[in-house]
XYZ file of C-alpha atoms in Angstrom:
657
model
C -4.487 -3.439 31.408
C -6.792 -5.607 33.498
C -10.496 -5.136 34.098
C -12.049 -7.030 36.999
C -15.152 -4.999 37.814
C -18.183 -3.640 36.031
C -17.611 -0.031 36.985
C -16.952 0.974 33.359
C -20.438 -0.137 32.338
C -23.304 0.652 34.734
C -25.881 -2.141 34.858
C -29.548 -2.035 35.747
C -30.663 -3.009 39.232
C -30.828 -6.753 39.695
C -28.426 -7.553 36.856
C -25.377 -8.243 38.972
C -24.870 -11.954 39.390
C -22.924 -13.836 41.991
C -19.847 -13.680 39.786
C -19.899 -9.885 39.445
C -16.382 -8.570 39.756
C -14.836 -11.964 39.075
C -13.801 -11.319 35.474
C -10.335 -10.247 34.400
C -9.841 -8.762 30.937
C -6.167 -8.043 30.491
C -3.220 -7.905 28.088
C -5.457 -6.441 25.399
C -3.947 -6.079 21.939
C -3.822 -3.779 20.111
C -3.549 -0.793 22.398
C -1.091 2.062 22.846
C -0.039 3.122 26.346
C -2.867 1.160 28.007
C -5.413 2.846 25.745
C -4.349 6.471 26.310
C -3.613 6.936 22.599
C -5.285 5.463 19.518
C -4.079 2.521 17.491
C -3.734 3.398 13.794
C -5.061 1.328 10.910
C -6.415 1.857 7.392
C -9.983 1.719 6.117
C -10.795 -1.877 5.256
C -8.041 -3.352 7.421
C -9.013 -6.282 9.583
C -8.368 -5.278 13.193
C -7.353 -8.386 15.129
C -8.075 -8.044 18.851
C -6.590 -10.395 21.444
C -7.096 -10.469 25.198
C -6.681 -12.718 28.213
C -10.149 -13.276 29.682
C -10.850 -15.397 32.760
C -12.843 -15.541 35.986
C -12.915 -17.472 39.232
C -14.458 -20.919 39.316
C -15.091 -23.481 36.593
C -18.057 -21.901 34.815
C -17.835 -21.509 31.054
C -17.479 -17.921 29.917
C -18.272 -16.128 26.681
C -16.893 -12.932 25.209
C -17.607 -10.530 22.415
C -15.851 -7.659 20.701
C -17.823 -4.427 20.443
C -16.934 -1.384 18.349
C -18.421 1.815 16.988
C -17.543 5.228 15.660
C -16.584 7.515 18.487
C -19.627 9.752 17.962
C -22.157 6.918 17.544
C -24.293 5.386 20.289
C -25.000 1.926 18.889
C -22.383 -0.823 19.041
C -21.423 -3.436 16.473
C -20.979 -6.768 18.262
C -18.977 -9.805 17.175
C -18.291 -13.022 19.123
C -14.766 -13.734 20.309
C -13.187 -17.190 20.100
C -11.114 -18.929 22.744
C -7.664 -19.600 21.301
C -5.956 -21.361 24.203
C -4.814 -20.687 27.762
C -7.571 -18.101 28.322
C -6.419 -16.121 25.273
C -9.391 -14.897 23.224
C -9.531 -13.579 19.690
C -11.910 -11.449 17.627
C -11.708 -9.123 14.642
C -13.567 -6.339 12.881
C -12.989 -4.179 9.800
C -14.151 -0.532 9.776
C -14.769 0.544 6.218
C -14.450 4.321 6.487
C -11.842 6.736 7.891
C -12.640 8.196 11.271
C -12.189 7.821 15.008
C -13.486 4.628 16.579
C -13.531 2.901 19.945
C -13.625 -0.787 20.748
C -13.998 -2.834 23.907
C -14.422 -6.400 25.112
C -17.377 -7.797 27.009
C -17.304 -11.047 28.993
C -19.969 -12.925 30.933
C -20.784 -16.353 32.315
C -22.424 -18.624 29.759
C -24.904 -20.201 32.135
C -26.537 -22.497 29.595
C -23.214 -23.824 28.254
C -22.057 -24.334 31.851
C -25.270 -26.214 32.688
C -25.070 -28.333 29.516
C -21.439 -29.283 30.144
C -22.160 -30.355 33.731
C -25.348 -32.184 32.795
C -23.648 -34.275 30.123
C -20.841 -35.231 32.503
C -23.307 -36.367 35.159
C -25.435 -38.194 32.602
C -22.387 -39.980 31.228
C -21.450 -41.035 34.776
C -24.925 -42.536 35.279
C -26.030 -40.061 37.932
C -29.610 -38.936 38.495
C -30.083 -35.766 36.417
C -33.803 -35.139 36.976
C -33.295 -31.949 38.946
C -30.494 -30.851 36.626
C -32.887 -31.098 33.665
C -35.382 -28.896 35.470
C -32.647 -26.349 36.102
C -31.792 -26.349 32.407
C -35.427 -25.812 31.437
C -35.604 -22.915 33.906
C -32.700 -21.266 32.079
C -34.760 -21.393 28.886
C -37.582 -19.501 30.552
C -35.198 -16.677 31.494
C -33.712 -16.325 28.012
C -33.798 -12.807 26.674
C -35.024 -11.961 23.197
C -32.338 -12.482 20.608
C -34.270 -12.732 17.384
C -37.349 -14.453 15.993
C -35.583 -17.650 14.894
C -33.737 -18.115 18.189
C -36.895 -17.448 20.195
C -38.839 -20.000 18.156
C -36.226 -22.690 18.847
C -36.095 -21.959 22.567
C -39.868 -22.009 22.990
C -40.203 -25.208 20.951
C -37.535 -27.142 22.837
C -38.818 -25.955 26.192
C -42.325 -27.130 25.315
C -40.975 -30.473 24.080
C -39.218 -31.040 27.392
C -42.230 -30.016 29.493
C -44.525 -32.318 27.492
C -42.325 -35.422 27.408
C -39.806 -34.870 30.171
C -37.015 -36.082 27.906
C -33.836 -34.043 28.669
C -32.625 -34.768 25.120
C -34.849 -31.856 24.070
C -32.480 -29.587 25.987
C -29.297 -30.934 24.412
C -29.897 -30.427 20.675
C -27.193 -28.288 18.982
C -29.627 -25.731 17.582
C -30.816 -24.928 21.124
C -27.265 -24.223 22.257
C -26.845 -21.822 19.323
C -30.160 -20.124 20.093
C -29.212 -19.692 23.737
C -25.886 -18.222 22.687
C -27.857 -15.482 20.959
C -30.508 -15.070 23.640
C -28.810 -15.923 26.911
C -29.109 -13.920 30.090
C -25.920 -11.996 30.927
C -26.322 -11.081 34.556
C -22.613 -10.659 35.303
C -21.639 -8.900 32.072
C -18.300 -7.101 32.419
C -16.979 -4.577 29.929
C -13.363 -3.529 29.535
C -12.321 0.076 29.185
C -12.771 1.670 25.761
C -9.752 1.558 23.454
C -9.364 4.319 20.824
C -8.702 3.562 17.166
C -7.929 5.897 14.251
C -8.842 4.667 10.785
C -7.120 6.514 7.924
C -7.272 6.422 4.161
C -4.634 4.492 2.228
C -2.407 7.486 1.392
C -1.781 7.884 5.110
C 0.343 4.732 5.074
C 1.683 4.413 1.527
C 2.818 7.094 -0.867
C 5.722 8.665 -2.736
C 6.249 12.369 -1.957
C 7.895 14.909 -4.238
C 8.846 18.120 -2.432
C 9.350 21.262 -4.457
C 9.545 25.040 -4.135
C 6.777 26.502 -6.319
C 8.595 29.779 -6.986
C 11.475 27.813 -8.551
C 9.409 25.975 -11.149
C 9.650 28.627 -13.841
C 11.849 28.499 -16.928
C 13.313 32.027 -16.926
C 16.299 32.745 -14.699
C 15.462 35.122 -11.854
C 11.756 35.128 -12.654
C 9.328 34.073 -9.934
C 7.564 30.826 -10.753
C 3.790 30.545 -10.701
C 1.132 27.921 -10.096
C 0.808 27.740 -13.887
C 4.490 26.777 -14.045
C 3.778 24.099 -11.452
C 0.924 22.750 -13.580
C 3.320 22.532 -16.527
C 5.619 20.325 -14.467
C 2.927 17.859 -13.402
C 3.302 15.408 -16.340
C 7.015 14.928 -15.560
C 6.411 14.447 -11.833
C 3.522 12.062 -12.450
C 5.684 10.121 -14.934
C 8.159 9.497 -12.103
C 5.295 7.876 -10.174
C 4.777 10.274 -7.280
C 1.507 10.386 -5.329
C 1.978 13.560 -3.283
C 3.220 16.926 -4.548
C 4.480 18.663 -1.443
C 4.897 22.461 -1.517
C 7.100 24.493 0.768
C 5.213 27.558 2.150
C 3.291 29.486 -0.502
C 2.419 32.554 1.599
C 3.535 36.186 1.332
C 7.071 36.702 2.652
C 7.983 39.389 5.173
C 10.136 42.376 4.277
C 11.342 43.338 7.768
C 14.732 41.701 8.444
C 14.424 39.779 5.167
C 17.264 37.281 4.692
C 19.466 37.323 1.625
C 21.018 34.496 -0.332
C 22.642 31.737 1.696
C 20.878 33.083 4.793
C 22.693 36.412 4.659
C 21.523 38.858 7.321
C 20.944 41.579 4.744
C 18.911 41.015 1.593
C 20.074 42.483 -1.660
C 17.735 44.216 -4.080
C 15.422 41.608 -5.587
C 16.143 38.855 -3.050
C 12.850 37.019 -2.477
C 13.491 36.187 1.190
C 13.128 32.988 3.164
C 10.087 30.852 2.411
C 9.575 30.403 6.144
C 9.366 34.123 7.034
C 5.613 33.950 6.617
C 3.380 37.008 6.345
C 3.442 40.532 4.930
C 0.990 43.310 4.156
C -0.525 41.010 1.496
C -1.626 38.547 4.185
C -0.547 35.729 6.423
C -1.051 31.976 6.670
C -4.330 32.075 4.771
C -2.915 34.091 1.864
C -0.985 33.229 -1.292
C 2.189 35.011 -2.392
C 0.884 37.304 -5.158
C 3.679 36.310 -7.559
C 2.502 32.686 -7.465
C -0.968 33.522 -8.737
C -4.528 33.627 -7.481
C -6.721 31.255 -5.533
C -8.377 30.319 -8.810
C -4.933 29.344 -10.107
C -4.332 27.310 -6.958
C -7.630 25.468 -7.293
C -6.803 24.778 -10.948
C -3.516 23.273 -9.771
C -5.318 21.008 -7.309
C -7.672 19.861 -10.064
C -4.754 19.241 -12.435
C -2.989 17.174 -9.774
C -6.096 15.054 -9.405
C -6.109 14.238 -13.119
C -2.530 12.963 -12.712
C -3.374 10.865 -9.649
C -1.626 13.180 -7.185
C -2.563 15.317 -4.192
C -1.125 18.582 -2.912
C 0.497 18.710 0.518
C 1.111 22.092 2.124
C 3.842 23.081 4.541
C 2.462 24.718 7.687
C 5.015 26.592 9.781
C 3.640 28.120 12.982
C 5.808 31.226 12.859
C 5.507 34.745 11.525
C 7.612 37.397 9.931
C 7.800 40.668 11.906
C 5.306 42.197 9.445
C 2.775 39.370 9.577
C -0.742 40.856 10.054
C -1.159 39.008 13.341
C 1.502 41.157 15.012
C -0.681 44.192 14.451
C -4.041 42.503 14.968
C -3.014 40.415 17.994
C 0.159 41.872 19.550
C -0.543 39.970 22.785
C 0.091 36.685 20.933
C 3.840 37.465 20.850
C 6.555 37.926 23.447
C 8.678 41.017 23.872
C 11.958 41.471 25.679
C 12.395 43.689 28.795
C 13.366 46.666 26.613
C 10.162 46.342 24.569
C 11.846 44.884 21.486
C 10.427 41.856 19.697
C 11.650 38.445 20.805
C 12.805 36.849 17.580
C 13.004 33.098 17.102
C 16.159 31.465 18.428
C 17.738 28.061 18.691
C 20.874 29.162 20.525
C 23.343 30.051 19.278
C 21.309 30.356 16.054
C 19.083 33.399 15.613
C 16.253 33.859 13.111
C 15.815 37.613 12.875
C 13.180 37.319 10.163
C 10.873 35.128 12.292
C 8.901 35.525 15.511
C 7.066 32.702 17.263
C 3.563 32.947 18.722
C 3.400 32.647 22.488
C 1.268 29.620 23.349
C 1.345 30.694 26.972
C -0.173 34.111 26.386
C -3.385 35.208 28.112
C -5.301 34.912 24.844
C -3.982 31.453 23.953
C -7.478 30.169 23.194
C -7.886 32.659 20.355
C -4.445 31.743 19.033
C -5.356 28.047 19.017
C -8.589 28.757 17.191
C -6.835 30.914 14.617
C -4.311 28.194 13.805
C -7.071 25.595 13.543
C -8.947 27.908 11.212
C -5.860 28.225 9.017
C -5.836 24.461 8.480
C -9.577 24.351 7.865
C -9.258 27.230 5.393
C -6.875 25.211 3.251
C -8.996 22.086 3.652
C -11.846 24.110 2.149
C -9.550 24.931 -0.786
C -9.101 21.215 -1.425
C -5.893 20.453 0.518
C -6.046 17.314 2.681
C -2.343 16.769 3.499
C -0.241 18.997 5.754
C 3.396 18.784 6.716
C 3.850 20.551 10.061
C 7.180 22.290 10.540
C 8.874 21.682 13.908
C 5.786 20.514 15.818
C 7.941 19.474 18.774
C 8.531 23.138 19.637
C 4.794 23.703 20.235
C 2.632 22.329 23.083
C 1.672 18.686 22.629
C -1.878 19.265 23.883
C -2.327 21.896 21.183
C -1.552 19.409 18.416
C -3.741 16.718 19.941
C -6.603 19.215 20.050
C -6.012 20.673 16.582
C -5.713 17.306 14.819
C -8.908 16.080 16.476
C -10.728 19.297 15.543
C -9.711 19.050 11.885
C -10.246 15.309 11.496
C -13.676 15.577 13.108
C -14.655 17.701 10.107
C -12.709 15.624 7.561
C -11.330 12.249 8.751
C -9.260 12.012 5.579
C -6.888 14.858 6.471
C -3.277 13.679 6.872
C -0.694 15.322 9.149
C 3.062 14.723 8.738
C 5.250 15.632 11.728
C 8.552 17.205 10.654
C 10.394 16.648 13.898
C 14.069 15.690 13.876
C 14.430 15.580 17.636
C 14.756 13.086 20.471
C 13.259 9.656 19.723
C 10.690 9.660 22.508
C 9.483 13.122 21.520
C 9.057 11.974 17.919
C 7.110 8.953 19.093
C 5.041 11.099 21.441
C 3.921 13.266 18.532
C 2.926 10.164 16.591
C 0.907 8.866 19.519
C -1.079 12.042 20.031
C -2.350 12.100 16.467
C 0.188 12.836 13.733
C -0.564 10.515 10.823
C 3.043 10.185 9.646
C 6.453 11.052 11.034
C 9.877 12.041 9.791
C 12.627 9.638 10.790
C 16.361 9.249 11.267
C 16.639 7.267 8.039
C 18.245 10.318 6.431
C 21.378 9.623 8.525
C 21.309 5.830 8.794
C 24.020 4.632 6.422
C 25.589 1.462 7.841
C 23.966 -1.947 7.613
C 23.560 -2.485 11.349
C 22.129 1.026 11.764
C 19.559 0.522 9.029
C 18.499 -2.923 10.200
C 18.266 -2.051 13.886
C 16.335 1.135 13.134
C 13.828 -0.637 10.880
C 13.437 -3.423 13.415
C 12.547 -0.757 15.966
C 9.988 0.942 13.718
C 8.360 -2.320 12.650
C 8.316 -3.839 16.138
C 5.793 -3.453 18.932
C 4.374 -1.105 19.996
C 5.790 1.345 17.423
C 4.142 -0.371 14.475
C 0.715 0.343 15.957
C 1.104 4.141 15.979
C 4.296 5.291 14.179
C 4.137 5.554 10.373
C 7.604 6.446 9.039
C 8.117 8.713 6.047
C 11.653 8.210 4.721
C 12.937 11.420 3.150
C 16.310 11.037 1.448
C 16.977 14.781 1.546
C 15.158 18.012 2.425
C 15.692 21.717 1.698
C 17.417 21.876 5.098
C 19.450 18.670 4.858
C 22.001 17.564 2.275
C 23.472 14.505 4.030
C 27.223 14.017 3.838
C 26.850 10.726 1.962
C 25.214 12.561 -0.977
C 27.771 15.351 -1.184
C 30.083 13.352 -3.466
C 27.409 13.448 -6.154
C 27.932 9.794 -7.112
C 24.999 8.417 -9.039
C 25.154 4.956 -7.412
C 24.815 6.503 -3.940
C 21.755 8.532 -4.922
C 20.222 5.376 -6.413
C 21.072 3.330 -3.351
C 19.505 5.823 -0.961
C 16.300 6.255 -2.936
C 16.016 2.473 -3.377
C 16.402 1.940 0.369
C 13.800 4.601 1.127
C 11.308 3.434 -1.500
C 11.462 -0.251 -0.584
C 12.036 -0.339 3.174
C 9.278 2.164 3.954
C 5.827 2.302 2.417
C 6.055 6.114 2.420
C 9.112 8.038 1.297
C 10.040 11.353 -0.274
C 12.627 13.291 -2.200
C 13.257 17.015 -2.379
C 13.472 18.357 -5.943
C 16.948 18.365 -7.363
C 17.671 14.932 -5.935
C 16.809 13.431 -9.313
C 19.459 15.744 -10.833
C 22.084 14.624 -8.290
C 22.383 18.123 -6.817
C 25.077 17.970 -4.172
C 26.833 21.331 -3.744
C 27.088 21.867 0.009
C 28.242 24.583 2.370
C 31.699 23.297 3.316
C 31.658 21.206 6.469
C 27.881 21.338 6.841
C 24.906 19.238 5.768
C 23.278 22.184 4.009
C 22.839 23.136 0.377
C 25.000 25.899 -0.991
C 22.889 28.562 -2.696
C 19.789 27.069 -1.111
C 16.522 27.887 -2.823
C 15.070 28.607 0.606
C 16.579 32.066 0.016
C 16.622 32.461 -3.766
C 14.777 31.492 -6.923
C 16.382 28.722 -8.953
C 15.783 27.556 -12.497
C 16.731 24.010 -13.462
C 17.023 21.877 -16.536
C 14.878 18.962 -15.372
C 16.278 16.800 -18.201
C 19.929 17.560 -17.476
C 22.358 14.772 -18.450
C 23.093 12.257 -15.699
C 19.683 12.549 -14.054
C 18.097 9.479 -12.438
C 14.466 10.256 -13.240
C 13.974 6.959 -15.088
C 15.429 5.038 -12.138
C 13.050 6.692 -9.677
C 10.144 6.033 -12.036
C 11.063 2.331 -12.200
C 11.149 2.118 -8.388
C 7.754 3.733 -8.064
C 6.338 1.489 -10.769
C 7.601 -1.547 -8.856
C 5.988 -0.195 -5.689
C 2.616 0.259 -7.337
C 2.722 -3.200 -8.886
C 3.628 -4.940 -5.612
C 1.466 -4.305 -2.551
C 4.135 -5.881 -0.324
C 6.239 -2.745 -0.913
C 3.347 -0.501 0.091
C 3.454 -1.589 3.722
C 6.120 -1.293 6.405
C 4.766 -3.623 9.080
C 5.762 -6.983 7.550
C 9.498 -6.572 6.926
C 12.229 -9.057 7.750
C 15.963 -8.810 7.083
C 17.807 -11.739 5.535
C 21.207 -12.858 6.892
C 23.564 -11.945 4.051
C 27.187 -12.350 5.107
C 28.282 -9.012 3.690
C 28.337 -5.772 5.687
C 27.825 -3.742 2.518
C 24.548 -5.359 1.456
C 21.151 -4.947 3.100
C 18.871 -7.861 2.176
C 15.243 -8.146 3.173
C 11.864 -9.616 2.398
C 8.474 -7.905 2.532
C 5.199 -9.771 2.311
C 1.494 -8.980 2.219
C -0.675 -10.298 5.036
C -2.060 -13.093 2.885
C 1.438 -13.976 1.542
C 0.096 -13.477 -1.971
C 2.855 -11.011 -2.833
C 6.396 -11.532 -1.508
C 9.293 -9.262 -2.442
C 12.981 -9.883 -1.822
C 15.515 -7.079 -2.063
C 19.277 -6.670 -1.848
C 20.717 -3.139 -1.851
C 24.397 -2.219 -1.880
C 25.850 0.290 0.574
C 29.208 0.620 -1.203
C 30.271 1.086 -4.813
C 32.180 -2.222 -5.019
C 30.741 -5.038 -7.125
C 30.491 -8.424 -5.429
C 28.825 -11.823 -5.395
C 26.831 -13.078 -2.433
C 24.560 -15.890 -1.316
C 20.970 -14.866 -0.644
C 19.308 -17.348 1.777
C 15.592 -17.874 1.113
C 14.831 -21.049 3.055
C 12.800 -19.167 5.686
C 10.295 -17.769 3.156
C 6.856 -19.243 2.540
C 4.513 -17.895 -0.134
C 0.902 -18.545 -1.036
C 0.134 -20.603 -4.132
C -3.180 -22.260 -4.994
C -4.503 -21.604 -1.462
C -1.523 -23.391 0.017
C 1.756 -22.340 1.598
C 5.039 -23.363 0.013
C 8.643 -22.221 -0.472
C 9.283 -20.122 -3.591
C 10.930 -21.904 -6.501
C 12.242 -18.858 -8.387
C 12.884 -15.126 -8.239
C 11.878 -12.662 -10.940
C 13.770 -9.360 -11.199
C 11.252 -6.509 -10.995
C 13.375 -4.270 -13.220
C 14.674 -6.640 -15.894
C 12.302 -9.614 -15.800
C 15.259 -12.000 -15.432
C 14.513 -15.188 -13.474
C 16.705 -17.097 -11.044
C 15.904 -20.634 -9.940
C 16.128 -21.211 -6.175
C 18.325 -24.177 -5.320
C 19.594 -25.432 -1.970
C 17.426 -22.888 -0.181
C 18.772 -19.771 -1.832
C 20.392 -18.183 -4.862
C 23.817 -16.784 -5.678
C 23.689 -13.251 -7.071
C 26.034 -10.583 -8.340
C 25.473 -6.909 -7.651
C 27.257 -4.081 -9.484
C 26.349 -0.808 -7.765
C 27.787 1.342 -10.545
C 25.160 -0.186 -12.834
C 22.371 -0.639 -10.290
C 22.886 -0.843 -6.507
C 19.498 -2.501 -5.925
C 18.253 -5.971 -6.830
C 14.499 -6.368 -6.369
C 12.684 -9.646 -6.947
C 9.222 -11.121 -6.740
C 9.033 -14.641 -5.316
C 7.429 -17.170 -7.685
C 5.780 -20.513 -6.991
């Protein structure tokens, strides 16, 4: 994007100089789609801004970076520095979550231009009498920039006028004062670039998804929020940050589905979690068997004591007996014969669900109602929402809703559950979703994993797309987990937990649950349609392994970011090797994860890695295993390692100086 006029910033009469319209501000970084969508960063991050800035002629130019909260009027201003070849650099660091804008201003530095020309003429022995007068005249036009700067300008101007010595105009402190106080007659401002600043959990966290009604201990008995509270110590011990609930609302009775998605429910079948709404209420109600709102608020408080937050699943769909169908019948479509149009994804039919019609005549009221649902739960203490199938709803609706909610609470996080076409997934991320589901769930081969991560960590994706790597979901039991082999479960969770800063598992993964509907990537006897009771300490579980991974993540900030990831060239198609490093290179992690069950030895090249030690940069001299504490000396630019997937498919190391 190039800016060559001042039309984006109206100036007062008489302020346009001869160079007005001569500036070009282009190739601005960071920006997404030429500034149509916001760049995403975290509170406290340093935002580095680069731009090509130039104008006609040989005059010296100056530039500054300006930024503010979107709703504020006053700008923060910081000088930009010329890097080389007309490439300028500046940075700022917003401290609080919210929506911001930034821009670049450029102008002709008349005093620096005069000083440069004067010194060249003086050095060449030319008469500079008139030039000195021109320089003094610039001092008289200086605008107020502060008491100290004004004092210096007045003093040096008086010195020159008294003695006529041009040296009074060349002292360094005068140049600095004029930098602060100079006239900016041809000031040009770029367009405004949007920026979203989020809290840290938006970019780094471990999610544990569970079905609240299945957390009880008695077979066939509906679980409660109190049962969920009883499970918190175990979940916290595994190191999870987010406790993500499937829908907790009343479930419809009309066309209720039975076990394994049967069209007819048997007596006592609880129905699908996603057939939301019944006579007890809709999206702002709690299933009565789970407990009360007081119980729910107690659960939120208990989570907080364990260092976790609740995330709620929001599905914009209704059962046929949802209150909205009676209160707002015009929000829903009917077929030519007057019957209800049930949800479909041909040839699939969802007889227990109807979708709101976003094209109805009363769409504004529908939008407001859905926004109010989110705000209702925010008022209950929920600040994380996973949105079910957002790609099937209008994009402008989500852009509006997310802005509405985050205007009231900038810390609210939205996760887009959209397994759809890549550009649609990226489009949702651009318009405001904080995090996004990914194709990691199905990436199993080395080249697939590496190419996919290179895409997500490259430009421009890294500036707006925050991946959340789920290894499984209630809807998806990937084929590679259906064998139930412990090493494969460990490999997949290790890949998810180390390659991405945010990842998740669906409960039962830690128990190696793998019974599938034959020929399909779906769980047999899915708890979407029935209540399950589990022995969370069943033999063969990998709870301790998951806990160790999450402990390593928390101890190593390099693992809590996805932007700085680089794959290492291991000559083995069954091993993914990588390095992740913090911005300051103070924490560098190296990993090697097996994709097959066969043990092998391999050479891990490390000669391209530099780490920080004693404020200097140097190659690492050793690796320390994050799980065992074992150390390996680095010789000849690398280290030879052995990996036995049946024991542990992942080797994770910290680089040591």
